[in-house]
PDB file of C-alpha atoms in Angstrom:
ATOM      1  CA  VAL A   1     -16.551 -17.592   4.720  1.00 42.00           C
ATOM      2  CA  ILE A   2     -15.339 -15.394   1.830  1.00 51.00           C
ATOM      3  CA  LEU A   3     -15.860 -18.289  -0.564  1.00 50.00           C
ATOM      4  CA  TYR A   4     -19.596 -18.222   0.061  1.00 52.00           C
ATOM      5  CA  LEU A   5     -19.911 -14.388  -0.221  1.00 54.00           C
ATOM      6  CA  ILE A   6     -18.294 -14.155  -3.685  1.00 53.00           C
ATOM      7  CA  PRO A   7     -20.397 -15.245  -6.682  1.00 54.00           C
ATOM      8  CA  LYS A   8     -19.235 -18.219  -8.656  1.00 56.00           C
ATOM      9  CA  ALA A   9     -18.713 -16.086 -11.758  1.00 68.00           C
ATOM     10  CA  MET A  10     -15.595 -14.756 -13.382  1.00 86.00           C
ATOM     11  CA  MET A  11     -14.130 -11.807 -11.450  1.00 92.00           C
ATOM     12  CA  LYS A  12     -10.959  -9.863 -12.205  1.00 95.00           C
ATOM     13  CA  TRP A  13      -9.073  -8.873  -9.003  1.00 97.00           C
ATOM     14  CA  LEU A  14      -6.251  -6.382  -8.520  1.00 98.00           C
ATOM     15  CA  CYS A  15      -3.997  -7.321  -5.537  1.00 98.00           C
ATOM     16  CA  ILE A  16      -1.966  -4.669  -3.830  1.00 99.00           C
ATOM     17  CA  HIS A  17       0.583  -5.685  -1.177  1.00 98.00           C
ATOM     18  CA  GLY A  18       1.782  -3.798   1.848  1.00 96.00           C
ATOM     19  CA  THR A  19       5.044  -1.999   2.348  1.00 95.00           C
ATOM     20  CA  GLY A  20       8.221  -4.208   2.512  1.00 96.00           C
ATOM     21  CA  SER A  21       6.559  -6.866   0.470  1.00 98.00           C
ATOM     22  CA  SER A  22       6.072  -7.605  -3.226  1.00 98.00           C
ATOM     23  CA  ALA A  23       3.615  -8.890  -5.720  1.00 98.00           C
ATOM     24  CA  ALA A  24       5.161 -12.434  -5.589  1.00 98.00           C
ATOM     25  CA  ILE A  25       5.074 -12.408  -1.834  1.00 98.00           C
ATOM     26  CA  PHE A  26       1.410 -11.288  -1.588  1.00 98.00           C
ATOM     27  CA  GLN A  27       0.563 -13.848  -4.321  1.00 98.00           C
ATOM     28  CA  ASP A  28       2.158 -16.603  -2.227  1.00 96.00           C
ATOM     29  CA  GLN A  29       0.300 -15.298   0.965  1.00 96.00           C
ATOM     30  CA  LEU A  30      -3.049 -15.365  -0.717  1.00 96.00           C
ATOM     31  CA  THR A  31      -2.717 -18.906  -2.317  1.00 96.00           C
ATOM     32  CA  ALA A  32      -5.211 -20.384   0.146  1.00 94.00           C
ATOM     33  CA  ILE A  33      -7.835 -18.010  -1.176  1.00 94.00           C
ATOM     34  CA  THR A  34      -6.901 -17.735  -4.820  1.00 95.00           C
ATOM     35  CA  SER A  35      -6.493 -21.457  -5.345  1.00 95.00           C
ATOM     36  CA  LYS A  36     -10.229 -21.903  -4.319  1.00 93.00           C
ATOM     37  CA  LEU A  37     -11.499 -19.135  -6.547  1.00 92.00           C
ATOM     38  CA  GLU A  38      -9.452 -19.584  -9.763  1.00 93.00           C
ATOM     39  CA  PRO A  39     -11.259 -22.776 -10.766  1.00 92.00           C
ATOM     40  CA  HIS A  40     -14.448 -20.655 -10.803  1.00 89.00           C
ATOM     41  CA  GLY A  41     -13.027 -18.161 -13.301  1.00 91.00           C
ATOM     42  CA  HIS A  42     -11.568 -15.567 -10.980  1.00 94.00           C
ATOM     43  CA  THR A  43      -8.325 -13.982 -12.097  1.00 95.00           C
ATOM     44  CA  PHE A  44      -5.792 -12.149  -9.867  1.00 97.00           C
ATOM     45  CA  GLU A  45      -3.388  -9.554 -10.985  1.00 97.00           C
ATOM     46  CA  PHE A  46      -0.514  -8.709  -8.466  1.00 98.00           C
ATOM     47  CA  ILE A  47       1.431  -5.516  -8.859  1.00 98.00           C
ATOM     48  CA  ASN A  48       4.552  -4.134  -7.228  1.00 98.00           C
ATOM     49  CA  GLY A  49       4.989  -0.877  -5.532  1.00 98.00           C
ATOM     50  CA  PRO A  50       7.203   1.466  -7.461  1.00 98.00           C
ATOM     51  CA  PHE A  51       9.886   1.957  -4.784  1.00 98.00           C
ATOM     52  CA  PRO A  52      12.405  -0.582  -3.258  1.00 98.00           C
ATOM     53  CA  SER A  53      12.247  -0.835   0.442  1.00 98.00           C
ATOM     54  CA  LYS A  54      13.456  -2.773   3.375  1.00 96.00           C
ATOM     55  CA  PRO A  55      11.460  -5.906   4.249  1.00 95.00           C
ATOM     56  CA  ALA A  56       8.448  -5.526   6.505  1.00 91.00           C
ATOM     57  CA  ALA A  57       8.840  -6.703  10.057  1.00 84.00           C
ATOM     58  CA  GLY A  58       9.120 -10.545  10.085  1.00 84.00           C
ATOM     59  CA  ILE A  59       8.798 -10.919   6.381  1.00 91.00           C
ATOM     60  CA  SER A  60      12.490 -11.756   5.764  1.00 89.00           C
ATOM     61  CA  LEU A  61      12.275 -14.930   7.769  1.00 86.00           C
ATOM     62  CA  ARG A  62       9.975 -16.505   5.137  1.00 90.00           C
ATOM     63  CA  TYR A  63      11.065 -14.449   2.134  1.00 95.00           C
ATOM     64  CA  PRO A  64      14.705 -13.754   2.707  1.00 94.00           C
ATOM     65  CA  THR A  65      15.661 -12.761  -0.931  1.00 95.00           C
ATOM     66  CA  GLY A  66      12.937 -10.200  -1.619  1.00 94.00           C
ATOM     67  CA  PRO A  67      12.750  -8.087  -3.465  1.00 97.00           C
ATOM     68  CA  TYR A  68      10.581  -5.737  -1.341  1.00 98.00           C
ATOM     69  CA  TYR A  69       8.664  -2.679  -2.404  1.00 98.00           C
ATOM     70  CA  THR A  70       6.571   0.140  -1.069  1.00 98.00           C
ATOM     71  CA  TRP A  71       3.975   2.558  -2.617  1.00 97.00           C
ATOM     72  CA  TRP A  72       5.578   5.643  -1.091  1.00 95.00           C
ATOM     73  CA  THR A  73       8.810   6.615   0.561  1.00 95.00           C
ATOM     74  CA  GLU A  74       7.454   9.271   2.935  1.00 91.00           C
ATOM     75  CA  SER A  75       4.247   9.143   4.999  1.00 80.00           C
ATOM     76  CA  ASN A  76       2.976  12.466   4.100  1.00 83.00           C
ATOM     77  CA  PRO A  77      -0.183  13.625   2.088  1.00 84.00           C
ATOM     78  CA  ALA A  78       1.769  14.702  -0.930  1.00 90.00           C
ATOM     79  CA  ALA A  79       3.507  11.259  -1.269  1.00 92.00           C
ATOM     80  CA  ILE A  80       0.189   9.464  -0.718  1.00 90.00           C
ATOM     81  CA  ARG A  81      -1.494  11.581  -3.368  1.00 91.00           C
ATOM     82  CA  ALA A  82       1.389  10.803  -5.707  1.00 96.00           C
ATOM     83  CA  ALA A  83       0.893   7.043  -5.082  1.00 96.00           C
ATOM     84  CA  CYS A  84      -2.844   7.579  -5.819  1.00 95.00           C
ATOM     85  CA  THR A  85      -1.844   9.193  -9.096  1.00 95.00           C
ATOM     86  CA  ASN A  86       0.178   6.139  -9.972  1.00 97.00           C
ATOM     87  CA  LEU A  87      -2.562   3.841  -9.156  1.00 97.00           C
ATOM     88  CA  HIS A  88      -4.950   5.924 -11.351  1.00 95.00           C
ATOM     89  CA  ALA A  89      -2.435   5.654 -14.190  1.00 95.00           C
ATOM     90  CA  HIS A  90      -2.484   1.853 -13.793  1.00 96.00           C
ATOM     91  CA  PHE A  91      -6.227   1.862 -13.999  1.00 95.00           C
ATOM     92  CA  GLN A  92      -6.192   4.087 -17.116  1.00 92.00           C
ATOM     93  CA  ALA A  93      -3.707   1.835 -18.800  1.00 93.00           C
ATOM     94  CA  HIS A  94      -6.032  -1.174 -18.455  1.00 87.00           C
ATOM     95  CA  SER A  95      -9.217  -0.812 -20.626  1.00 77.00           C
ATOM     96  CA  THR A  96     -11.098  -3.576 -18.628  1.00 78.00           C
ATOM     97  CA  PRO A  97     -12.057  -2.393 -15.154  1.00 86.00           C
ATOM     98  CA  TYR A  98     -11.427  -4.576 -12.157  1.00 95.00           C
ATOM     99  CA  ASP A  99     -14.264  -6.259 -10.418  1.00 95.00           C
ATOM    100  CA  GLY A 100     -12.479  -6.008  -7.061  1.00 96.00           C
ATOM    101  CA  ILE A 101      -9.258  -5.061  -5.276  1.00 97.00           C
ATOM    102  CA  ILE A 102      -7.690  -7.063  -2.475  1.00 98.00           C
ATOM    103  CA  ALA A 103      -5.222  -4.931  -0.470  1.00 98.00           C
ATOM    104  CA  PHE A 104      -3.010  -5.611   2.505  1.00 96.00           C
ATOM    105  CA  SER A 105      -1.660  -3.123   5.137  1.00 92.00           C
ATOM    106  CA  ARG A 106      -0.204  -0.006   3.435  1.00 93.00           C
ATOM    107  CA  GLY A 107      -2.022  -1.248   0.296  1.00 96.00           C
ATOM    108  CA  CYS A 108      -5.258  -0.740   2.195  1.00 94.00           C
ATOM    109  CA  LEU A 109      -4.148   2.863   2.960  1.00 91.00           C
ATOM    110  CA  LEU A 110      -3.363   3.364  -0.790  1.00 94.00           C
ATOM    111  CA  VAL A 111      -6.689   2.066  -1.863  1.00 95.00           C
ATOM    112  CA  SER A 112      -8.748   3.956   0.714  1.00 90.00           C
ATOM    113  CA  ALA A 113      -7.004   7.296  -0.107  1.00 90.00           C
ATOM    114  CA  TYR A 114      -7.541   6.488  -3.759  1.00 94.00           C
ATOM    115  CA  ILE A 115     -11.238   6.069  -3.310  1.00 92.00           C
ATOM    116  CA  HIS A 116     -11.511   9.332  -1.330  1.00 87.00           C
ATOM    117  CA  LEU A 117      -9.447  11.230  -3.928  1.00 89.00           C
ATOM    118  CA  HIS A 118     -11.298   9.739  -6.899  1.00 92.00           C
ATOM    119  CA  GLN A 119     -14.627  10.747  -5.425  1.00 90.00           C
ATOM    120  CA  THR A 120     -13.172  14.231  -4.866  1.00 87.00           C
ATOM    121  CA  LEU A 121     -11.544  14.808  -8.228  1.00 88.00           C
ATOM    122  CA  TYR A 122     -13.926  12.755 -10.449  1.00 90.00           C
ATOM    123  CA  PRO A 123     -17.244  12.715  -8.697  1.00 93.00           C
ATOM    124  CA  SER A 124     -19.317  11.739 -11.749  1.00 96.00           C
ATOM    125  CA  ASP A 125     -16.981   8.961 -12.844  1.00 94.00           C
ATOM    126  CA  PRO A 126     -17.517   5.460 -11.330  1.00 94.00           C
ATOM    127  CA  LEU A 127     -14.530   3.893  -9.545  1.00 95.00           C
ATOM    128  CA  PRO A 128     -12.516   1.437 -11.679  1.00 95.00           C
ATOM    129  CA  PHE A 129     -13.572  -1.430  -9.401  1.00 96.00           C
ATOM    130  CA  ARG A 130     -16.803  -2.519  -7.761  1.00 94.00           C
ATOM    131  CA  THR A 131     -15.649  -3.865  -4.425  1.00 95.00           C
ATOM    132  CA  ALA A 132     -12.530  -3.749  -2.185  1.00 95.00           C
ATOM    133  CA  THR A 133     -11.325  -6.155   0.401  1.00 95.00           C
ATOM    134  CA  PHE A 134      -9.060  -4.662   3.078  1.00 95.00           C
ATOM    135  CA  LEU A 135      -6.776  -7.040   5.097  1.00 94.00           C
ATOM    136  CA  CYS A 136      -4.859  -5.560   8.131  1.00 87.00           C
ATOM    137  CA  GLY A 137      -5.193  -1.962   7.100  1.00 86.00           C
ATOM    138  CA  GLY A 138      -5.409   1.269   9.251  1.00 76.00           C
ATOM    139  CA  PRO A 139      -5.814   4.945   8.774  1.00 73.00           C
ATOM    140  CA  VAL A 140      -3.036   7.468   7.829  1.00 73.00           C
ATOM    141  CA  LEU A 141      -3.866  10.045  10.415  1.00 80.00           C
ATOM    142  CA  SER A 142      -1.706  12.697   8.625  1.00 73.00           C
ATOM    143  CA  LEU A 143      -3.889  12.326   5.503  1.00 73.00           C
ATOM    144  CA  ILE A 144      -7.106  12.459   7.412  1.00 73.00           C
ATOM    145  CA  SER A 145      -5.935  15.498   9.263  1.00 78.00           C
ATOM    146  CA  ASP A 146      -4.877  17.145   6.047  1.00 75.00           C
ATOM    147  CA  LEU A 147      -8.314  16.520   4.715  1.00 68.00           C
ATOM    148  CA  GLY A 148      -9.794  18.590   7.571  1.00 70.00           C
ATOM    149  CA  VAL A 149     -11.093  15.766   9.701  1.00 75.00           C
ATOM    150  CA  PRO A 150     -10.194  16.430  13.350  1.00 85.00           C
ATOM    151  CA  VAL A 151      -7.864  13.902  14.908  1.00 88.00           C
ATOM    152  CA  SER A 152      -7.765  13.792  18.613  1.00 92.00           C
ATOM    153  CA  ALA A 153      -4.575  13.490  20.741  1.00 92.00           C
ATOM    154  CA  THR A 154      -5.942  10.288  22.121  1.00 94.00           C
ATOM    155  CA  ALA A 155      -6.231   8.829  18.529  1.00 89.00           C
ATOM    156  CA  LYS A 156      -2.699   9.992  17.761  1.00 89.00           C
ATOM    157  CA  GLU A 157      -1.310   8.349  20.914  1.00 90.00           C
ATOM    158  CA  TRP A 158      -3.110   5.033  20.184  1.00 87.00           C
ATOM    159  CA  ASP A 159      -2.002   5.143  16.585  1.00 85.00           C
ATOM    160  CA  LYS A 160       1.633   5.613  17.833  1.00 86.00           C
ATOM    161  CA  ARG A 161       1.317   2.746  20.370  1.00 86.00           C
ATOM    162  CA  THR A 162      -0.183   0.247  18.026  1.00 81.00           C
ATOM    163  CA  LYS A 163       2.446   0.929  15.415  1.00 78.00           C
ATOM    164  CA  ILE A 164       5.168   0.332  17.973  1.00 81.00           C
ATOM    165  CA  ALA A 165       3.422  -2.846  19.275  1.00 78.00           C
ATOM    166  CA  LEU A 166       3.033  -4.165  15.774  1.00 76.00           C
ATOM    167  CA  ARG A 167       6.755  -3.580  14.927  1.00 75.00           C
ATOM    168  CA  GLU A 168       7.682  -5.365  18.093  1.00 78.00           C
ATOM    169  CA  ARG A 169       5.401  -8.292  17.738  1.00 75.00           C
ATOM    170  CA  ALA A 170       6.092  -8.795  13.995  1.00 72.00           C
ATOM    171  CA  SER A 171       9.891  -8.543  14.344  1.00 72.00           C
ATOM    172  CA  ASN A 172      12.213 -11.376  13.515  1.00 70.00           C
ATOM    173  CA  ALA A 173      13.290 -11.519  17.128  1.00 75.00           C
ATOM    174  CA  ALA A 174       9.743 -11.773  18.406  1.00 72.00           C
ATOM    175  CA  ILE A 175       8.897 -14.512  15.907  1.00 70.00           C
ATOM    176  CA  LEU A 176      11.994 -16.490  16.790  1.00 73.00           C
ATOM    177  CA  LYS A 177      11.498 -16.076  20.599  1.00 76.00           C
ATOM    178  CA  TYR A 178       7.691 -16.476  21.004  1.00 73.00           C
ATOM    179  CA  GLY A 179       6.415 -17.895  17.583  1.00 74.00           C
ATOM    180  CA  LYS A 180       2.625 -17.537  17.306  1.00 70.00           C
ATOM    181  CA  ASP A 181       2.385 -16.842  21.014  1.00 73.00           C
ATOM    182  CA  ARG A 182       3.818 -13.327  20.489  1.00 65.00           C
ATOM    183  CA  TRP A 183       0.242 -11.996  19.911  1.00 63.00           C
ATOM    184  CA  LEU A 184      -0.951 -13.328  23.274  1.00 67.00           C
ATOM    185  CA  THR A 185       1.152 -11.131  25.590  1.00 60.00           C
ATOM    186  CA  PRO A 186      -0.102  -7.759  26.661  1.00 56.00           C
ATOM    187  CA  GLY A 187       1.422  -4.770  25.049  1.00 53.00           C
ATOM    188  CA  ARG A 188       2.756  -1.572  26.613  1.00 47.00           C
TER     189      ARG A 188
END
């Protein structure tokens, strides 16, 4: 479906991996998409997070040697803002803006936080990209709350439960025991 939605013109994409992954891993994971778009002039730049990390759940089975990176080491608003500052510096270092961003998991959190902070800090400046594609991303409730948006106890509980379920289902043990069927069993 994505192949029909994207114009057949040259587009420059920035690709941002999730935590416990890397530019090389994300590039491998997106090969099915990038291989169809590159013949039409699309280019893809994959960048690494600045901090070494442990592998994400299940990632070491396919990519045992890493290396693995993350965009921040603590999940708090100050660390996320610092990551946004680093991303902004990356944009400033590249004179040609990106047409789009493809982000996965924590990369989605980084880009969505960046969009919000950019609109707050530089409201008259356009974003350094025209579109964003988010894959498997979710909110950082601590950041949302810090921005003054009320977060209910129910939302916090569901956030906690889904994070636990994801860690359990994406773990090496679950992959080895259940394979693709690990997503079919009910959670807690």
